[in-house]
Amino acid sequence: MTPETAGGPMSPERLVAEARAALARAHAPYSRFPVGAALLAESGRVYRGANVENASLGLSVCAERSAVFAAVTAGERRFLAVAVATDTERPTPPCGACRQILREFAADLPVYLAGRAGDHETRTLGELLPHAFAPPAEEGRTTFGS
Ligand code: THU
């Protein structure tokens, strides 16, 4: 399925190509596991993210989170799809923390997963993060309290 955006259709293959371009910018000298992400906003814009590691290892940030933070900082709140690219033989799904970060802005979303070559696999965020802890507003609450 090709998501329709305000700027026209965006094929999964194009979004995967964006994620692969982001992967090339990863800073992953410690794990040597570069990851690239590309997040498609309803506006039609694509936000890239790469993992950025640090000598203080726990400070490293995943590619998916980099992409979400870049998009939200640019004013986006609604998303249509995300692609994740790794330099591995088999595609790699996003870590649990990144699933939760994506879930803040999208109840469900196609997730295209691509390894170093070949076709991508498609999952959905709902499939990857079932029974999620959702933002309070979705549950009709304005606070965490009641
Ligand atoms: N990483 C991501 O960028 N995204 C994920 O979903 C899983 C892990 C990064 C974090 C770290 O820089 C490297 O991959 C190895 O864990």
PDB file of C-alpha atoms and ligand atoms in Angstrom:
ATOM      1  CA  MET A   1       0.000   0.000   0.000  1.00  0.00           C
ATOM      2  CA  THR A   2       1.296   3.451  -0.893  1.00  0.00           C
ATOM      3  CA  PRO A   3       0.510   6.140   1.705  1.00  0.00           C
ATOM      4  CA  GLU A   4      -1.199   9.274   0.309  1.00  0.00           C
ATOM      5  CA  THR A   5       0.197  12.493   1.748  1.00  0.00           C
ATOM      6  CA  ALA A   6      -0.679  16.151   1.322  1.00  0.00           C
ATOM      7  CA  GLY A   7       2.228  16.206  -1.112  1.00  0.00           C
ATOM      8  CA  GLY A   8       1.139  13.154  -3.121  1.00  0.00           C
ATOM      9  CA  PRO A   9       1.840   9.447  -2.814  1.00  0.00           C
ATOM     10  CA  MET A  10       5.034   8.102  -1.276  1.00  0.00           C
ATOM     11  CA  SER A  11       5.917   4.519  -2.078  1.00  0.00           C
ATOM     12  CA  PRO A  12       7.384   2.230   0.585  1.00  0.00           C
ATOM     13  CA  GLU A  13      10.414   1.814  -1.664  1.00  0.00           C
ATOM     14  CA  ARG A  14      11.085   5.551  -1.658  1.00  0.00           C
ATOM     15  CA  LEU A  15      10.790   5.705   2.105  1.00  0.00           C
ATOM     16  CA  VAL A  16      13.171   2.750   2.428  1.00  0.00           C
ATOM     17  CA  ALA A  17      15.639   4.587   0.165  1.00  0.00           C
ATOM     18  CA  GLU A  18      15.414   7.580   2.531  1.00  0.00           C
ATOM     19  CA  ALA A  19      16.123   5.324   5.515  1.00  0.00           C
ATOM     20  CA  ARG A  20      19.145   3.855   3.733  1.00  0.00           C
ATOM     21  CA  ALA A  21      20.431   7.354   3.027  1.00  0.00           C
ATOM     22  CA  ALA A  22      20.041   8.171   6.726  1.00  0.00           C
ATOM     23  CA  LEU A  23      21.921   4.995   7.675  1.00  0.00           C
ATOM     24  CA  ALA A  24      24.953   6.329   5.805  1.00  0.00           C
ATOM     25  CA  ARG A  25      25.042   9.215   8.316  1.00  0.00           C
ATOM     26  CA  ALA A  26      24.900   7.074  11.464  1.00  0.00           C
ATOM     27  CA  HIS A  27      27.518   7.640  14.139  1.00  0.00           C
ATOM     28  CA  ALA A  28      27.969   4.097  15.441  1.00  0.00           C
ATOM     29  CA  PRO A  29      31.701   3.561  16.110  1.00  0.00           C
ATOM     30  CA  TYR A  30      31.049   1.554  19.294  1.00  0.00           C
ATOM     31  CA  SER A  31      28.394  -0.934  18.230  1.00  0.00           C
ATOM     32  CA  ARG A  32      29.272  -0.832  14.542  1.00  0.00           C
ATOM     33  CA  PHE A  33      25.560  -1.263  14.010  1.00  0.00           C
ATOM     34  CA  PRO A  34      24.419   1.697  11.912  1.00  0.00           C
ATOM     35  CA  VAL A  35      20.677   2.262  11.638  1.00  0.00           C
ATOM     36  CA  GLY A  36      18.723   4.679   9.488  1.00  0.00           C
ATOM     37  CA  ALA A  37      15.092   5.700   9.804  1.00  0.00           C
ATOM     38  CA  ALA A  38      12.743   7.755   7.641  1.00  0.00           C
ATOM     39  CA  LEU A  39       9.446   8.998   8.986  1.00  0.00           C
ATOM     40  CA  LEU A  40       6.734  10.136   6.587  1.00  0.00           C
ATOM     41  CA  ALA A  41       4.551  12.964   7.904  1.00  0.00           C
ATOM     42  CA  GLU A  42       1.032  13.693   6.723  1.00  0.00           C
ATOM     43  CA  SER A  43       2.424  16.904   5.206  1.00  0.00           C
ATOM     44  CA  GLY A  44       4.367  14.751   2.749  1.00  0.00           C
ATOM     45  CA  ARG A  45       7.699  15.647   4.268  1.00  0.00           C
ATOM     46  CA  VAL A  46      10.135  12.919   5.214  1.00  0.00           C
ATOM     47  CA  TYR A  47      12.276  13.182   8.346  1.00  0.00           C
ATOM     48  CA  ARG A  48      15.454  11.169   8.501  1.00  0.00           C
ATOM     49  CA  GLY A  49      17.144   9.897  11.637  1.00  0.00           C
ATOM     50  CA  ALA A  50      20.309   7.947  12.312  1.00  0.00           C
ATOM     51  CA  ASN A  51      21.637   6.407  15.490  1.00  0.00           C
ATOM     52  CA  VAL A  52      24.082   8.701  17.217  1.00  0.00           C
ATOM     53  CA  GLU A  53      26.304   6.955  19.736  1.00  0.00           C
ATOM     54  CA  ASN A  54      28.463   8.456  22.430  1.00  0.00           C
ATOM     55  CA  ALA A  55      31.650   7.464  24.267  1.00  0.00           C
ATOM     56  CA  SER A  56      29.405   7.516  27.324  1.00  0.00           C
ATOM     57  CA  LEU A  57      27.520   4.587  25.860  1.00  0.00           C
ATOM     58  CA  GLY A  58      24.198   5.005  27.637  1.00  0.00           C
ATOM     59  CA  LEU A  59      23.704   8.373  25.970  1.00  0.00           C
ATOM     60  CA  SER A  60      23.391   6.841  22.511  1.00  0.00           C
ATOM     61  CA  VAL A  61      20.158   7.560  20.663  1.00  0.00           C
ATOM     62  CA  CYS A  62      18.419   5.268  18.190  1.00  0.00           C
ATOM     63  CA  ALA A  63      17.672   6.202  14.600  1.00  0.00           C
ATOM     64  CA  GLU A  64      13.892   6.032  14.989  1.00  0.00           C
ATOM     65  CA  ARG A  65      13.905   8.370  17.954  1.00  0.00           C
ATOM     66  CA  SER A  66      16.178  10.821  16.115  1.00  0.00           C
ATOM     67  CA  ALA A  67      13.659  10.872  13.267  1.00  0.00           C
ATOM     68  CA  VAL A  68      10.651  11.395  15.548  1.00  0.00           C
ATOM     69  CA  PHE A  69      12.371  14.184  17.453  1.00  0.00           C
ATOM     70  CA  ALA A  70      13.431  15.939  14.229  1.00  0.00           C
ATOM     71  CA  ALA A  71       9.884  15.727  12.860  1.00  0.00           C
ATOM     72  CA  VAL A  72       8.192  16.913  16.028  1.00  0.00           C
ATOM     73  CA  THR A  73      10.693  19.761  16.366  1.00  0.00           C
ATOM     74  CA  ALA A  74       9.772  20.794  12.805  1.00  0.00           C
ATOM     75  CA  GLY A  75       6.125  21.040  13.894  1.00  0.00           C
ATOM     76  CA  GLU A  76       4.812  17.686  12.672  1.00  0.00           C
ATOM     77  CA  ARG A  77       2.442  15.627  14.794  1.00  0.00           C
ATOM     78  CA  ARG A  78       0.790  13.224  12.365  1.00  0.00           C
ATOM     79  CA  PHE A  79       2.597  10.430  10.592  1.00  0.00           C
ATOM     80  CA  LEU A  80       1.771   7.893   7.913  1.00  0.00           C
ATOM     81  CA  ALA A  81       4.651   5.427   7.799  1.00  0.00           C
ATOM     82  CA  VAL A  82       8.188   4.770   8.959  1.00  0.00           C
ATOM     83  CA  ALA A  83      11.060   2.874   7.347  1.00  0.00           C
ATOM     84  CA  VAL A  84      14.018   1.409   9.218  1.00  0.00           C
ATOM     85  CA  ALA A  85      17.189   0.302   7.439  1.00  0.00           C
ATOM     86  CA  THR A  86      20.038  -1.748   8.858  1.00  0.00           C
ATOM     87  CA  ASP A  87      23.214  -3.088   7.328  1.00  0.00           C
ATOM     88  CA  THR A  88      22.238  -6.674   8.116  1.00  0.00           C
ATOM     89  CA  GLU A  89      21.235  -9.629   6.029  1.00  0.00           C
ATOM     90  CA  ARG A  90      17.783  -9.803   7.608  1.00  0.00           C
ATOM     91  CA  PRO A  91      15.714  -6.688   8.379  1.00  0.00           C
ATOM     92  CA  THR A  92      15.790  -5.580  12.033  1.00  0.00           C
ATOM     93  CA  PRO A  93      12.682  -4.344  13.844  1.00  0.00           C
ATOM     94  CA  PRO A  94      12.778  -1.256  16.092  1.00  0.00           C
ATOM     95  CA  CYS A  95      13.647  -1.599  19.772  1.00  0.00           C
ATOM     96  CA  GLY A  96      10.884  -1.417  22.377  1.00  0.00           C
ATOM     97  CA  ALA A  97      11.743   2.128  23.430  1.00  0.00           C
ATOM     98  CA  CYS A  98      11.403   3.378  19.856  1.00  0.00           C
ATOM     99  CA  ARG A  99       8.097   1.558  19.422  1.00  0.00           C
ATOM    100  CA  GLN A 100       6.765   3.473  22.411  1.00  0.00           C
ATOM    101  CA  ILE A 101       8.111   6.797  21.112  1.00  0.00           C
ATOM    102  CA  LEU A 102       6.382   6.207  17.759  1.00  0.00           C
ATOM    103  CA  ARG A 103       3.179   5.195  19.584  1.00  0.00           C
ATOM    104  CA  GLU A 104       2.959   8.663  21.133  1.00  0.00           C
ATOM    105  CA  PHE A 105       2.111  10.115  17.724  1.00  0.00           C
ATOM    106  CA  ALA A 106       0.535   7.226  15.833  1.00  0.00           C
ATOM    107  CA  ALA A 107      -1.837   4.566  17.116  1.00  0.00           C
ATOM    108  CA  ASP A 108      -0.952   2.451  14.144  1.00  0.00           C
ATOM    109  CA  LEU A 109       1.491   2.912  11.301  1.00  0.00           C
ATOM    110  CA  PRO A 110       3.075   0.737   8.634  1.00  0.00           C
ATOM    111  CA  VAL A 111       6.691  -0.044   9.531  1.00  0.00           C
ATOM    112  CA  TYR A 112       8.896  -0.963   6.574  1.00  0.00           C
ATOM    113  CA  LEU A 113      11.972  -2.944   7.572  1.00  0.00           C
ATOM    114  CA  ALA A 114      14.934  -3.236   5.241  1.00  0.00           C
ATOM    115  CA  GLY A 115      18.249  -5.049   5.467  1.00  0.00           C
ATOM    116  CA  ARG A 116      21.276  -4.225   3.374  1.00  0.00           C
ATOM    117  CA  ALA A 117      19.737  -5.499   0.163  1.00  0.00           C
ATOM    118  CA  GLY A 118      16.577  -6.892  -1.265  1.00  0.00           C
ATOM    119  CA  ASP A 119      12.922  -6.350  -0.515  1.00  0.00           C
ATOM    120  CA  HIS A 120      11.632  -4.775   2.665  1.00  0.00           C
ATOM    121  CA  GLU A 121       9.229  -6.448   5.086  1.00  0.00           C
ATOM    122  CA  THR A 122       6.117  -4.671   6.291  1.00  0.00           C
ATOM    123  CA  ARG A 123       4.833  -4.743   9.864  1.00  0.00           C
ATOM    124  CA  THR A 124       2.489  -2.428  11.700  1.00  0.00           C
ATOM    125  CA  LEU A 125       3.134  -0.554  14.912  1.00  0.00           C
ATOM    126  CA  GLY A 126       0.038  -2.195  16.404  1.00  0.00           C
ATOM    127  CA  GLU A 127       1.536  -5.582  15.679  1.00  0.00           C
ATOM    128  CA  LEU A 128       4.934  -4.614  17.112  1.00  0.00           C
ATOM    129  CA  LEU A 129       3.499  -2.925  20.227  1.00  0.00           C
ATOM    130  CA  PRO A 130       0.162  -4.476  21.195  1.00  0.00           C
ATOM    131  CA  HIS A 131      -1.713  -3.345  24.328  1.00  0.00           C
ATOM    132  CA  ALA A 132       0.372  -0.175  24.362  1.00  0.00           C
ATOM    133  CA  PHE A 133       0.509   2.432  27.079  1.00  0.00           C
ATOM    134  CA  ALA A 134      -1.224   5.215  25.137  1.00  0.00           C
ATOM    135  CA  PRO A 135      -1.169   8.982  25.584  1.00  0.00           C
ATOM    136  CA  PRO A 136      -3.848   9.954  28.158  1.00  0.00           C
ATOM    137  CA  ALA A 137      -5.793  12.060  25.610  1.00  0.00           C
ATOM    138  CA  GLU A 138      -6.526   8.943  23.581  1.00  0.00           C
ATOM    139  CA  GLU A 139      -8.230   7.442  26.603  1.00  0.00           C
ATOM    140  CA  GLY A 140     -10.331  10.592  27.079  1.00  0.00           C
ATOM    141  CA  ARG A 141      -8.227  11.790  30.001  1.00  0.00           C
ATOM    142  CA  THR A 142      -6.370  15.047  30.298  1.00  0.00           C
ATOM    143  CA  THR A 143      -4.061  13.862  33.055  1.00  0.00           C
ATOM    144  CA  PHE A 144      -2.598  10.605  34.242  1.00  0.00           C
ATOM    145  CA  GLY A 145      -4.651  10.882  37.404  1.00  0.00           C
ATOM    146  CA  SER A 146      -8.153   9.635  36.622  1.00  0.00           C
TER     147      SER A 146
HETATM  148  N1  THU B   1      19.504   1.036  17.428  1.00  0.00           N
HETATM  149  C1  THU B   1      18.701   1.860  16.701  1.00  0.00           C
HETATM  150  O1  THU B   1      19.137   2.888  16.182  1.00  0.00           O
HETATM  151  N2  THU B   1      17.405   1.519  16.570  1.00  0.00           N
HETATM  152  C2  THU B   1      16.839   0.400  17.110  1.00  0.00           C
HETATM  153  O2  THU B   1      15.625   0.240  17.040  1.00  0.00           O
HETATM  154  C3  THU B   1      17.687  -0.605  17.748  1.00  0.00           C
HETATM  155  C4  THU B   1      19.059  -0.169  18.074  1.00  0.00           C
HETATM  156  C5  THU B   1      20.909   1.418  17.587  1.00  0.00           C
HETATM  157  C6  THU B   1      21.294   1.788  18.998  1.00  0.00           C
HETATM  158  C7  THU B   1      22.775   1.519  18.993  1.00  0.00           C
HETATM  159  O3  THU B   1      23.426   2.675  18.465  1.00  0.00           O
HETATM  160  C8  THU B   1      22.948   0.398  17.997  1.00  0.00           C
HETATM  161  O4  THU B   1      21.750   0.347  17.238  1.00  0.00           O
HETATM  162  C9  THU B   1      23.180  -0.959  18.648  1.00  0.00           C
HETATM  163  O5  THU B   1      22.207  -1.233  19.588  1.00  0.00           O
END
